[in-house]
Coordinates of C-alpha atoms in Angstrom, one line a residue:
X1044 CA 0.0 0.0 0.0
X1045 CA 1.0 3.7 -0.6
X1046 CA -0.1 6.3 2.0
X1047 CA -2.4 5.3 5.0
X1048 CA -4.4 8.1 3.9
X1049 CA -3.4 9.0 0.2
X1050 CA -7.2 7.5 -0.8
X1051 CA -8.9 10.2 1.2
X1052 CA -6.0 12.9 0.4
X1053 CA -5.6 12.7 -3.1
X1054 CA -7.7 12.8 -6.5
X1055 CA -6.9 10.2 -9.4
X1056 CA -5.7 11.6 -12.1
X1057 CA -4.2 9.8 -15.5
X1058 CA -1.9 10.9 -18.1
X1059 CA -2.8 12.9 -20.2
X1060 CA -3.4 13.0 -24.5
X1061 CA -2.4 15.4 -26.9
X1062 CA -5.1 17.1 -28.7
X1063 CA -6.7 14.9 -31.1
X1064 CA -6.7 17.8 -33.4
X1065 CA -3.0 17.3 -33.3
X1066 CA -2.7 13.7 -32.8
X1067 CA -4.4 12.7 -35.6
X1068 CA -1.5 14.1 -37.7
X1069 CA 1.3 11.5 -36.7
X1070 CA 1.4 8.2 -35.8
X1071 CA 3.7 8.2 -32.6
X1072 CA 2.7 7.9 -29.2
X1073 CA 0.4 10.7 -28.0
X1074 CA 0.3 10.3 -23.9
X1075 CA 1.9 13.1 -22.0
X1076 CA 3.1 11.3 -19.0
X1077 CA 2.7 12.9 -15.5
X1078 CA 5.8 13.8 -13.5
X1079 CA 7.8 12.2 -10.7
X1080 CA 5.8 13.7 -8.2
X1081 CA 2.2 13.3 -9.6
X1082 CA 3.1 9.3 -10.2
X1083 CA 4.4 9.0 -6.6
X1084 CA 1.1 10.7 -5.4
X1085 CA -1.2 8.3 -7.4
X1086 CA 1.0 5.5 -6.0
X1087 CA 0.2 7.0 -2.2
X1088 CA -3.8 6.4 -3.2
X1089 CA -2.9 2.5 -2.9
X1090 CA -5.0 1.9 0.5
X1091 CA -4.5 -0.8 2.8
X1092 CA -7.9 -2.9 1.7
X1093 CA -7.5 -6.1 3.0
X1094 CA -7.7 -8.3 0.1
X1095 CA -6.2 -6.6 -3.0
X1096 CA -8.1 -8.4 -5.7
X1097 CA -5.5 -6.3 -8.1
X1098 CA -2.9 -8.8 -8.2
X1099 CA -5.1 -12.1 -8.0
X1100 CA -6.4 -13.5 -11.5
X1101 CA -8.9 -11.6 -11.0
X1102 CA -7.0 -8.5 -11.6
X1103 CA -3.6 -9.4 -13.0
X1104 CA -3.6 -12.7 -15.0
X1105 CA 0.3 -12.4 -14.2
X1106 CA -0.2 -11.4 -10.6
X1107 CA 2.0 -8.7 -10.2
X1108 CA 2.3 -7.6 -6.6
X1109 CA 0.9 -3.6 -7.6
X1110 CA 0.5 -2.9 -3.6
X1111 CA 3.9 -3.6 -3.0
X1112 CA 5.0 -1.8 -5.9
X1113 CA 2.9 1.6 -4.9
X1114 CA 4.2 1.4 -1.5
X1115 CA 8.1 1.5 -2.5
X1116 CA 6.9 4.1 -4.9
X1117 CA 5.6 6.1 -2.7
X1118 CA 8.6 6.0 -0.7
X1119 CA 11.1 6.6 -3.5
X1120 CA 12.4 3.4 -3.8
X1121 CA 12.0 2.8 -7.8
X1122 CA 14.5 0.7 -8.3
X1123 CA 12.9 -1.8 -5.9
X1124 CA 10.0 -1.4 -7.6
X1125 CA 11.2 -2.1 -11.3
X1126 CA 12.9 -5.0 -9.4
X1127 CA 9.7 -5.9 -8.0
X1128 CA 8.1 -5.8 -11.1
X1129 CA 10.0 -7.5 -13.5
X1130 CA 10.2 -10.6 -11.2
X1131 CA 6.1 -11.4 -12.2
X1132 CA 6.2 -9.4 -15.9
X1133 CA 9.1 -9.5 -18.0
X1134 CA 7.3 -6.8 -20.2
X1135 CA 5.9 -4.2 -17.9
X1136 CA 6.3 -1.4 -20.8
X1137 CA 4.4 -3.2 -23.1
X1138 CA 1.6 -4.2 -20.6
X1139 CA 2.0 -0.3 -18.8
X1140 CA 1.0 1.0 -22.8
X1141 CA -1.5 -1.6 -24.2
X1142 CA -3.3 -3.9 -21.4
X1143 CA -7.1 -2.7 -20.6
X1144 CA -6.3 -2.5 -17.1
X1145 CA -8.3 -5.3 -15.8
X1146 CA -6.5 -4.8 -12.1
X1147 CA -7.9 -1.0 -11.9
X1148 CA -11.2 -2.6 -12.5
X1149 CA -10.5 -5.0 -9.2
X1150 CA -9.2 -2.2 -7.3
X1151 CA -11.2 -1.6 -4.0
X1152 CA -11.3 2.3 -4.9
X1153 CA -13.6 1.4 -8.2
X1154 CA -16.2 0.8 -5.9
X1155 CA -16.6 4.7 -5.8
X1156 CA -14.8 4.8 -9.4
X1157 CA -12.1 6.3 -8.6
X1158 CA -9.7 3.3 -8.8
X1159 CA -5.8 3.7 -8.1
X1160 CA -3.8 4.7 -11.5
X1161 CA -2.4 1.2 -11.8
X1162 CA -1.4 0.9 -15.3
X1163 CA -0.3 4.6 -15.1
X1164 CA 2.3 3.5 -12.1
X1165 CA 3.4 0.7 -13.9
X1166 CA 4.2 2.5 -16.8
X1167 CA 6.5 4.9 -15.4
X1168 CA 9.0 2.8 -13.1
X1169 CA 9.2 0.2 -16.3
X1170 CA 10.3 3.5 -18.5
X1171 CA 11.6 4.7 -15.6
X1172 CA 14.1 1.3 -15.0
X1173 CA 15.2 1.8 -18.9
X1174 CA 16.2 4.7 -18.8
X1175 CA 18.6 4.5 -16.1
X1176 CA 19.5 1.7 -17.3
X1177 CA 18.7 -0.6 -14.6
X1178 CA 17.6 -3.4 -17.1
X1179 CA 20.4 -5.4 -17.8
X1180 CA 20.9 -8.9 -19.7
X1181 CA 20.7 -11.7 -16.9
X1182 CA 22.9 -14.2 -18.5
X1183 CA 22.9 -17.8 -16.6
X1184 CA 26.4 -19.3 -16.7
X1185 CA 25.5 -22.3 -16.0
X1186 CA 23.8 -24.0 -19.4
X1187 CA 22.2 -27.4 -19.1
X1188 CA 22.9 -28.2 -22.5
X1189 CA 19.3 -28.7 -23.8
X1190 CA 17.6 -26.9 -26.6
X1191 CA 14.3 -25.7 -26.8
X1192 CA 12.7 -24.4 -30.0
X1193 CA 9.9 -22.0 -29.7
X1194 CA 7.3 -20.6 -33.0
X1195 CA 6.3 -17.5 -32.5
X1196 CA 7.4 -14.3 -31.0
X1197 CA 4.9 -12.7 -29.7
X1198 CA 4.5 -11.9 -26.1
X1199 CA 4.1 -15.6 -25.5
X1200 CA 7.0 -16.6 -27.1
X1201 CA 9.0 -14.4 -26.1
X1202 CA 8.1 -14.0 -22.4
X1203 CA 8.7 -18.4 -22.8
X1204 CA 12.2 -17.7 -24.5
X1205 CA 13.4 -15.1 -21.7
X1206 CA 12.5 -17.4 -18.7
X1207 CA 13.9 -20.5 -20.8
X1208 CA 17.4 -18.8 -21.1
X1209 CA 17.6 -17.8 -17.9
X1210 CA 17.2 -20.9 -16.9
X1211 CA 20.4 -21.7 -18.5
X1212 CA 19.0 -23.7 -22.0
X1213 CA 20.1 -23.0 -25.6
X1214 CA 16.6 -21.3 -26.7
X1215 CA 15.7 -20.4 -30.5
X1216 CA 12.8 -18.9 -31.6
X1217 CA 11.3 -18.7 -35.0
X1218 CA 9.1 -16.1 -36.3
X1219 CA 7.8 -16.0 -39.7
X1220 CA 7.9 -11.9 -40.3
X1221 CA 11.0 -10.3 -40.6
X1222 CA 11.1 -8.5 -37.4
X1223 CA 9.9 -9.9 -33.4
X1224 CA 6.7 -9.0 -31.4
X1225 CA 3.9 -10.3 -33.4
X1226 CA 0.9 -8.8 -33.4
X1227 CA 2.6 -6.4 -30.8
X1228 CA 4.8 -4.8 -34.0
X1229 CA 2.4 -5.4 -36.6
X1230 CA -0.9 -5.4 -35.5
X1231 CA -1.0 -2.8 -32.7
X1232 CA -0.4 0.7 -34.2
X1233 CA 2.5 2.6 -33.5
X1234 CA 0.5 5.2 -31.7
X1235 CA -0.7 3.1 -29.0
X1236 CA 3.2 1.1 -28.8
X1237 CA 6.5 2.5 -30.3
X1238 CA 8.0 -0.3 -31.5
X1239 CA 11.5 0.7 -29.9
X1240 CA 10.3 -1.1 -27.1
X1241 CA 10.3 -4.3 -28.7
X1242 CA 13.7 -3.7 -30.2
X1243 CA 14.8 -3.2 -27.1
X1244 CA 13.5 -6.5 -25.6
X1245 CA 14.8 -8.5 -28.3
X1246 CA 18.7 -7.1 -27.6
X1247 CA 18.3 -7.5 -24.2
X1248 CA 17.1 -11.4 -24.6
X1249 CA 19.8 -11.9 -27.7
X1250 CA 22.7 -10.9 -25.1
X1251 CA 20.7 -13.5 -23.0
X1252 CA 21.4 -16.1 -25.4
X1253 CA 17.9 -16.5 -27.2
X1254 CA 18.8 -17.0 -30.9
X1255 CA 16.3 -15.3 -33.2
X1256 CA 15.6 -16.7 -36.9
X1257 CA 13.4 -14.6 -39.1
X1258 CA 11.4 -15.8 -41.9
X1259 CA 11.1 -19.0 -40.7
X1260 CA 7.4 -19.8 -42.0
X1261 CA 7.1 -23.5 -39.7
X1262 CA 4.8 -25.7 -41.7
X1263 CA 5.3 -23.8 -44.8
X1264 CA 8.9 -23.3 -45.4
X1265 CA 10.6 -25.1 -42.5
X1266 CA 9.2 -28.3 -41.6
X1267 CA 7.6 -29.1 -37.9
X1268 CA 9.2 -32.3 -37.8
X1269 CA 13.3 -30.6 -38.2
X1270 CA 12.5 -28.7 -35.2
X1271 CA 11.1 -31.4 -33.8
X1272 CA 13.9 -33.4 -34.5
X1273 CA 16.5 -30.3 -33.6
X1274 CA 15.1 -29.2 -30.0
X1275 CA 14.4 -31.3 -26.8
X1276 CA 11.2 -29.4 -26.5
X1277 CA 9.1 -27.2 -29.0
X1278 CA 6.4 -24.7 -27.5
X1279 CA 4.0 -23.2 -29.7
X1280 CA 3.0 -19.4 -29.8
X1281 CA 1.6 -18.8 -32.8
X1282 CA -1.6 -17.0 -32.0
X1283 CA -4.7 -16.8 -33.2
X1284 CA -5.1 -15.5 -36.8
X1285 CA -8.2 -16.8 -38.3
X1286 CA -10.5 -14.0 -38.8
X1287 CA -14.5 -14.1 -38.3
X1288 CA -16.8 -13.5 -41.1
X1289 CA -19.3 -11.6 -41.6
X1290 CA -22.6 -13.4 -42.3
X1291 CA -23.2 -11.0 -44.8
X1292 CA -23.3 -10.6 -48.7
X1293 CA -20.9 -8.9 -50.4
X1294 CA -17.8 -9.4 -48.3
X1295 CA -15.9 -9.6 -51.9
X1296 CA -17.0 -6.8 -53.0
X1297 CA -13.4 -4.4 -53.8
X1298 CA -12.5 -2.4 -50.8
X1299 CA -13.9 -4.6 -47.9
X1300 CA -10.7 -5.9 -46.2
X1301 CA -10.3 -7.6 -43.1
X1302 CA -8.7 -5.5 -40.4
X1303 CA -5.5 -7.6 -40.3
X1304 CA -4.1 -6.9 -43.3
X1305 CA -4.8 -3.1 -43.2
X1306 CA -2.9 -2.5 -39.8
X1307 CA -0.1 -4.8 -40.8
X1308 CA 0.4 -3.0 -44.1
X1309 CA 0.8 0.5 -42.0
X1310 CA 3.0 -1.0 -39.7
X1311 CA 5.4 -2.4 -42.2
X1312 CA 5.2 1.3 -43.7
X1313 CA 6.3 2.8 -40.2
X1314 CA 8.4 -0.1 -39.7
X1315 CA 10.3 0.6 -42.9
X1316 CA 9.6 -2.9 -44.8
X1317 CA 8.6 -2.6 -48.3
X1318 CA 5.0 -2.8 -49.4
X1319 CA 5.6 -1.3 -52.3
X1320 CA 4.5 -4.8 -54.5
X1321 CA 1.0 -5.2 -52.5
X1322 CA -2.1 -3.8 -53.1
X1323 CA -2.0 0.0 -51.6
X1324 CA -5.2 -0.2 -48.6
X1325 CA -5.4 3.4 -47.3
X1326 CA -8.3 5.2 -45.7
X1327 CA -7.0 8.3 -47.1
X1328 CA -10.0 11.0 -48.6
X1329 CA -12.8 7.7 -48.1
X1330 CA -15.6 7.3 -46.0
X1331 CA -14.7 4.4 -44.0
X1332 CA -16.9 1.6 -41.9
X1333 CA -15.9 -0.7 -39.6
X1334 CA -17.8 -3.5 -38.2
X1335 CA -16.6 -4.7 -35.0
X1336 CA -16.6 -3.2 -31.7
X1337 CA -13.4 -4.0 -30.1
X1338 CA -9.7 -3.4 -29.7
X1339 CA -8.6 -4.0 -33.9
X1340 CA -11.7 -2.1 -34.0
X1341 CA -10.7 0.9 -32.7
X1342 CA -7.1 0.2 -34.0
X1343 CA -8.9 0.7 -37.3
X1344 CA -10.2 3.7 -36.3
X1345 CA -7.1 5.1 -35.2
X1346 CA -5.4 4.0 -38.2
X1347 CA -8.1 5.3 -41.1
X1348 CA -7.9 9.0 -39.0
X1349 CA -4.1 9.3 -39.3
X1350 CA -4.4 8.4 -42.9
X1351 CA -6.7 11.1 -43.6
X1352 CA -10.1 9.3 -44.0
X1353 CA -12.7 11.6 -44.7
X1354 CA -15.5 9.9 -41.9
X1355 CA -15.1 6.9 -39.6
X1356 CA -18.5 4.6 -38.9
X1357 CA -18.2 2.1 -36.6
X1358 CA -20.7 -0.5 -36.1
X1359 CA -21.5 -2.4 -32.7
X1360 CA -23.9 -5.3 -32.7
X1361 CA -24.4 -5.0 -29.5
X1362 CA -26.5 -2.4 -27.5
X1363 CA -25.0 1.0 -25.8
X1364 CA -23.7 0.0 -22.4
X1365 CA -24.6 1.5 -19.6
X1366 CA -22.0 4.6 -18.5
X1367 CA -21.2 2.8 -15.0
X1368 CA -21.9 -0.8 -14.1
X1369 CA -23.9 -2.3 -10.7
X1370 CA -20.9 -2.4 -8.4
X1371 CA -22.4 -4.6 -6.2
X1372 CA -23.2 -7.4 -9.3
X1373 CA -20.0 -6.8 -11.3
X1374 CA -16.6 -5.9 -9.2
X1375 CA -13.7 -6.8 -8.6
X1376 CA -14.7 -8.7 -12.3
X1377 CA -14.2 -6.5 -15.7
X1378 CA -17.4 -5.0 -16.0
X1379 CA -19.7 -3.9 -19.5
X1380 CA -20.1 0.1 -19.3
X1381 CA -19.2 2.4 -22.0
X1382 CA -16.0 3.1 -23.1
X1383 CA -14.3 5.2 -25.1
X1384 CA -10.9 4.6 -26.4
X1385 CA -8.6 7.5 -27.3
X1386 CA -9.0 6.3 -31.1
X1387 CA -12.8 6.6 -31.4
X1388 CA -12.6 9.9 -29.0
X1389 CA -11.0 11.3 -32.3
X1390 CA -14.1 11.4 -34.3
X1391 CA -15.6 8.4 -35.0
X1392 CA -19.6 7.8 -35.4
X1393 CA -20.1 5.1 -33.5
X1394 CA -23.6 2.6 -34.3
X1395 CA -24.4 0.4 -31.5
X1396 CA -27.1 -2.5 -32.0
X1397 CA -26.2 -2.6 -35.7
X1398 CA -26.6 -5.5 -37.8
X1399 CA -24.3 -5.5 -41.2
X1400 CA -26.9 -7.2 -43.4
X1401 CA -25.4 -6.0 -47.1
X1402 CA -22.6 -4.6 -48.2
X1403 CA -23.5 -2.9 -51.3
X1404 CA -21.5 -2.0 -54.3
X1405 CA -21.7 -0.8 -57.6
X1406 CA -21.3 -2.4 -61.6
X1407 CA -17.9 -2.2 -61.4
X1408 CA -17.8 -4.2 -58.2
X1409 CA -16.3 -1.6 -55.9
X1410 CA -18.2 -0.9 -52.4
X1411 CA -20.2 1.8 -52.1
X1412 CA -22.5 1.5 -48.5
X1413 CA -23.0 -0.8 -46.0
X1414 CA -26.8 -2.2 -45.3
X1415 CA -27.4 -2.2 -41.6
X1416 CA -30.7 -2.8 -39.8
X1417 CA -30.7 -2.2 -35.7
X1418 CA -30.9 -5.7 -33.7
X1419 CA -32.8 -7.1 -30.4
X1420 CA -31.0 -8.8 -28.2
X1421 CA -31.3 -12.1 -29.6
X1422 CA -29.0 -9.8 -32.3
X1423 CA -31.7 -10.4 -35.1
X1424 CA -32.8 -7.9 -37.3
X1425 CA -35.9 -5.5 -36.2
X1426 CA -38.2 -5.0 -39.4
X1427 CA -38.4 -1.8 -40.8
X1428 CA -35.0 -0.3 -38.9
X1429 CA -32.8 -0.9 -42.4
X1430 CA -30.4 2.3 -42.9
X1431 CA -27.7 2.3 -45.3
X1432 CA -23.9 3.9 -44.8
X1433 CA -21.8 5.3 -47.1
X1434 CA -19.0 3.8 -47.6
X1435 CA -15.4 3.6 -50.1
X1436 CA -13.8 1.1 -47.3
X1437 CA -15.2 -1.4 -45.2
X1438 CA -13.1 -3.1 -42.5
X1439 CA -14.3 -6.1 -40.8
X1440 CA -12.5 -6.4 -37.4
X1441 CA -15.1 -9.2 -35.4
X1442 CA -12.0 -11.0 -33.9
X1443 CA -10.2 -14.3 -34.6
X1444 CA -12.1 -17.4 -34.5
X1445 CA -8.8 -19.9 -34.1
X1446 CA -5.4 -20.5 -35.2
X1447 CA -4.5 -21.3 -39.3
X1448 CA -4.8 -24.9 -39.2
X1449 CA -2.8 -25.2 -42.5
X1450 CA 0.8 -25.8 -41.9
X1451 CA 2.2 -26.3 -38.8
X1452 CA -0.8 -27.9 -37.4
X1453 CA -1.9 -30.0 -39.9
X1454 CA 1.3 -31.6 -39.4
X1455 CA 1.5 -31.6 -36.2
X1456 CA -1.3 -33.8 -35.6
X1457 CA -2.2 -33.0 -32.2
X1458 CA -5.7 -32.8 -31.0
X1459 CA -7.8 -29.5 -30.8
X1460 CA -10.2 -28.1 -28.7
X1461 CA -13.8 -27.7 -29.5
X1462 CA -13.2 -24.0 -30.4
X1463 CA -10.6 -25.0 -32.6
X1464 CA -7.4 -24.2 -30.7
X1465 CA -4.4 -26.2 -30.4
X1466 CA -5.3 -28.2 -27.4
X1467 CA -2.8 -28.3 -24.3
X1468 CA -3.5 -27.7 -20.2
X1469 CA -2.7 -24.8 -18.0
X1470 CA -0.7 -27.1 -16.0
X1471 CA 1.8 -28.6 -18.1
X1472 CA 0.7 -26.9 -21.7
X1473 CA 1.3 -30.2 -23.4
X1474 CA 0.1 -30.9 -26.3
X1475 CA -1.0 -34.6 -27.2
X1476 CA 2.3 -35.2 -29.4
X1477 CA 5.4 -35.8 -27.1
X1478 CA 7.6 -32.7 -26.4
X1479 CA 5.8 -30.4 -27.6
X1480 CA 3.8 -27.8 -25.6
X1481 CA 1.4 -24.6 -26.9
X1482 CA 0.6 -21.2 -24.8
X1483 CA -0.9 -18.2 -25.5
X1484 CA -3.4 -17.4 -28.3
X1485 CA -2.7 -20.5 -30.2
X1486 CA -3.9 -22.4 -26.5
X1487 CA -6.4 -20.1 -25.5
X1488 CA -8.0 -18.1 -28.1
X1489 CA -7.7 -14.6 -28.8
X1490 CA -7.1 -12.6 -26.3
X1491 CA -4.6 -10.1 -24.1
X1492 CA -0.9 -9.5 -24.5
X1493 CA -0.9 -9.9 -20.2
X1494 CA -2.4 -13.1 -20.9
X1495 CA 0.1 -14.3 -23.0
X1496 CA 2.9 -12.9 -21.1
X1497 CA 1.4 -15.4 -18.0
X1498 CA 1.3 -18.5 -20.1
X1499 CA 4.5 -18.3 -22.0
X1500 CA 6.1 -17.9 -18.2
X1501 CA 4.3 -20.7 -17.5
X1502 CA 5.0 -22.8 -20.3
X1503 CA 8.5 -22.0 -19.8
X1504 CA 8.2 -23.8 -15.7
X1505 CA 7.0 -26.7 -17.0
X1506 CA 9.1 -27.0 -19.8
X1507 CA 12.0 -26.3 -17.1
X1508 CA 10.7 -29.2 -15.0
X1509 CA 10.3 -32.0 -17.6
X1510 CA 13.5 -31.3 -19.2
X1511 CA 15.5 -30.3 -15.6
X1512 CA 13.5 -32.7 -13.2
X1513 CA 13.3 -29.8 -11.2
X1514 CA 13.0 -25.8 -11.8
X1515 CA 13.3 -22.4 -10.1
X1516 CA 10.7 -20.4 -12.5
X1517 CA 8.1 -18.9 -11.3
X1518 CA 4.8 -20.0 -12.6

């Protein structure tokens, strides 16, 4: 805990944006972050409630210990606290920038709604540790001369790779793009995550001994089995990249996209990778739709405003939210209430209980509107609520229904789960096929970059364990 009193003392109070006005112009990082003083106050607000359902699984799928971390805060002791925090989240700047905070949600304080800054906190002693350089490589001496091969570096497979050479095994991971992070570096814009931070990772963990190999497309251009046949263990973190459809006509119409490929394609731009040979998908001077309301949602949004779309729709199918949830019914668990993310605060028309029935086009097969027709809460269409958007580019970002099946998996062999993802338990994250183990969004469906940072820790123990007999990692 922070102050005794801090709670009663002091107001919460966030970091705040850049005009959208001027935002909207770049595509960097936009968060004006408070000072020293202002973070150590926030950290004071943590109060002593009893039973901080903050750092329970509740609250932090990697349970980091936030009150103990506000408390040495608060008393000016920010090198504990990086300390503190890197021993439960070996990526505290990338969870301080993009997780949705589901620990502020837990905090005792959102009973009134005024939660501590958690994410804020966190976000400054992890910059805060970088910069003066307190993160250094943590190189074991000791190797146990086993090799461990591990597809995928996202968070998963990179949070796996860290813990597995620290443990003192010969780790390689294989990533398909030409660069690390995953959907971190080319899914997430750049305005929500620099991708220096990433860059930075990856040096740390190569001076740690993790040997990177890029363009390694496993299934496609590298064969399962070689690894297989290579490592002592393999631990797949591919994550989940089959998109949802749209039940509706029209989806080939020119100009509807899926949301993937339009963020990746700006991120290779800012990136520096050449797109120059692929189809050019810009927002810029269009009327743009997209039909999804979550995170690539809004990363969408984000994205179409920065490259100069003339007007952003977004359609919802499911109804407004309330603006605050029943406390008393929903806490310390993440709660449905409306909210508004910095990228839809820039302008975009948002449609809630919208139903995409049509997407229209013209002779020449270009798009033109979207058909639309507001839903019950079964989600079916009411009769006689059609409406029709104008649209030149239409985006569908509904989420990722399971991993690409052809590949990797196909010849893997293993067995699924009913939703389609590569099965494997939260104990051991076997797989059915000996040696090899799965975690994150490949395992457990889409979902957050905290989550994945858990199970690729956790993958790496048990990994550890089978191949030591015994291990020191944390789960």
């Amino acid at each position: 805990m922070g102050k005794v009193t801090g709670f009663l003392e002091i107001e919460r109070e966030e970091p705040r944006y850049e005009p959208a006005s001027d935002r909207i112009r770049h595509f960097g990082e936009f968060t004006i972050p408070l000072s020293e003083g202002r973070v150590v106050d926030q950290a004071a607000r943590c109060m002593d409630c009893g039973i901080p359902f903050c750092h329970g699984d509740t609250g932090c799928p990697v349970n980091n210990q936030i009150p103990d971390w506000n408390d040495l805060v608060y008393h000016g002791n920010w090198e504990d606290a990086a300390r503190n925090l890197h021993s439960t989240n070996n990526f505290p700047e990338f969870t301080g920038r993009i997780c949705p905070a589901p620990c502020e949600e837990a905090c005792t304080l959102n009973l009134e709604d005024v939660p501590v800054a958690i994410k804020t906190v966190e976000q400054a002693i992890a910059d805060r540790a970088i910069r003066a350089g307190w993160i250094k490589p943590q190189i074991n001496p000791d190797k146990t001369g086993k090799s461990v091969g591990i597809i995928g570096s996202g968070p998963a497979g990179m949070a796996a790779a860290q813990q597995l050479a620290r443990a003192g095994h010969d780790v390689h991971l294989y990533e398909r793009e030409p660069k690390a992070g995953g959907l971190m570096r080319y899914g997430i814009p750049d305005f929500k995550m620099e991708k220096e931070h990433i860059d930075f990772r990856v040096t740390q963990m190569e001076a740690e001994g993790v040997t990177f190999h890029y363009g390694v497309n496993v299934g496609v251009t590298t064969p399962l089995a070689e690894l297989q046949a290579k490592h002592d263990a393999v631990l797949m973190c591919g994550g989940s990249e089959k998109p949802r459809d749209v039940d509706a006509e029209g989806t080939d119409l020119a100009g509807v996209h899926f949301a993937m490929p339009f963020l990746v394609q700006q991120n290779r731009r800012l990136g520096g990778e050449d797109v120059s040979g692929q189809a050019q998908l810009t927002a810029a001077g269009k009327h743009v739709v997209v039909v999804g309301g979550g995170d690539t949602a809004s990363d969408c949004v984000g994205t179409s405003f920065r490259q100069g779309a003339i007007a952003v729709t977004q359609l919802d199918v499911r109804p407004m939210p309330p603006e605050l949830e029943n406390k008393l019914t929903n806490w310390p668990n993440w709660a449905v209430k409306m909210r508004t993310s910095s990228s839809q605060a820039e302008g975009a028309i948002r449609e809630f209980a919208a139903g995409t029935m049509k997407i229209i086009g013209n002779a020449k097969g270009q798009v033109t509107g979207v058909e639309c027709a507001r839903v019950d809460r079964k989600r079916q269409p009411i009769p006689g609520s059609e409406f029709i958007i104008k649209a030149d580019l239409v985006l569908l970002a509904i989420g990722f229904a399971s991993p690409v099946k052809e590949g990797m998996l196909t010849e893997l062999g293993a067995d699924l789960d009913k939703r389609g993802n590569l099965f494997a338990d939260t104990i051991s994250y076997k797989t059915t096929v000996p040696k090899v183990y799965a975690a994150g969004d490949m395992r457990r469906g889409q979902s957050l970059v905290v989550w994945a940072i858990r199970e690729g820790r956790q993958a790496a123990r048990s990994i550890d364990f089978d191949l030591m007999g015994k291990t020191n990692l944390p789960r």
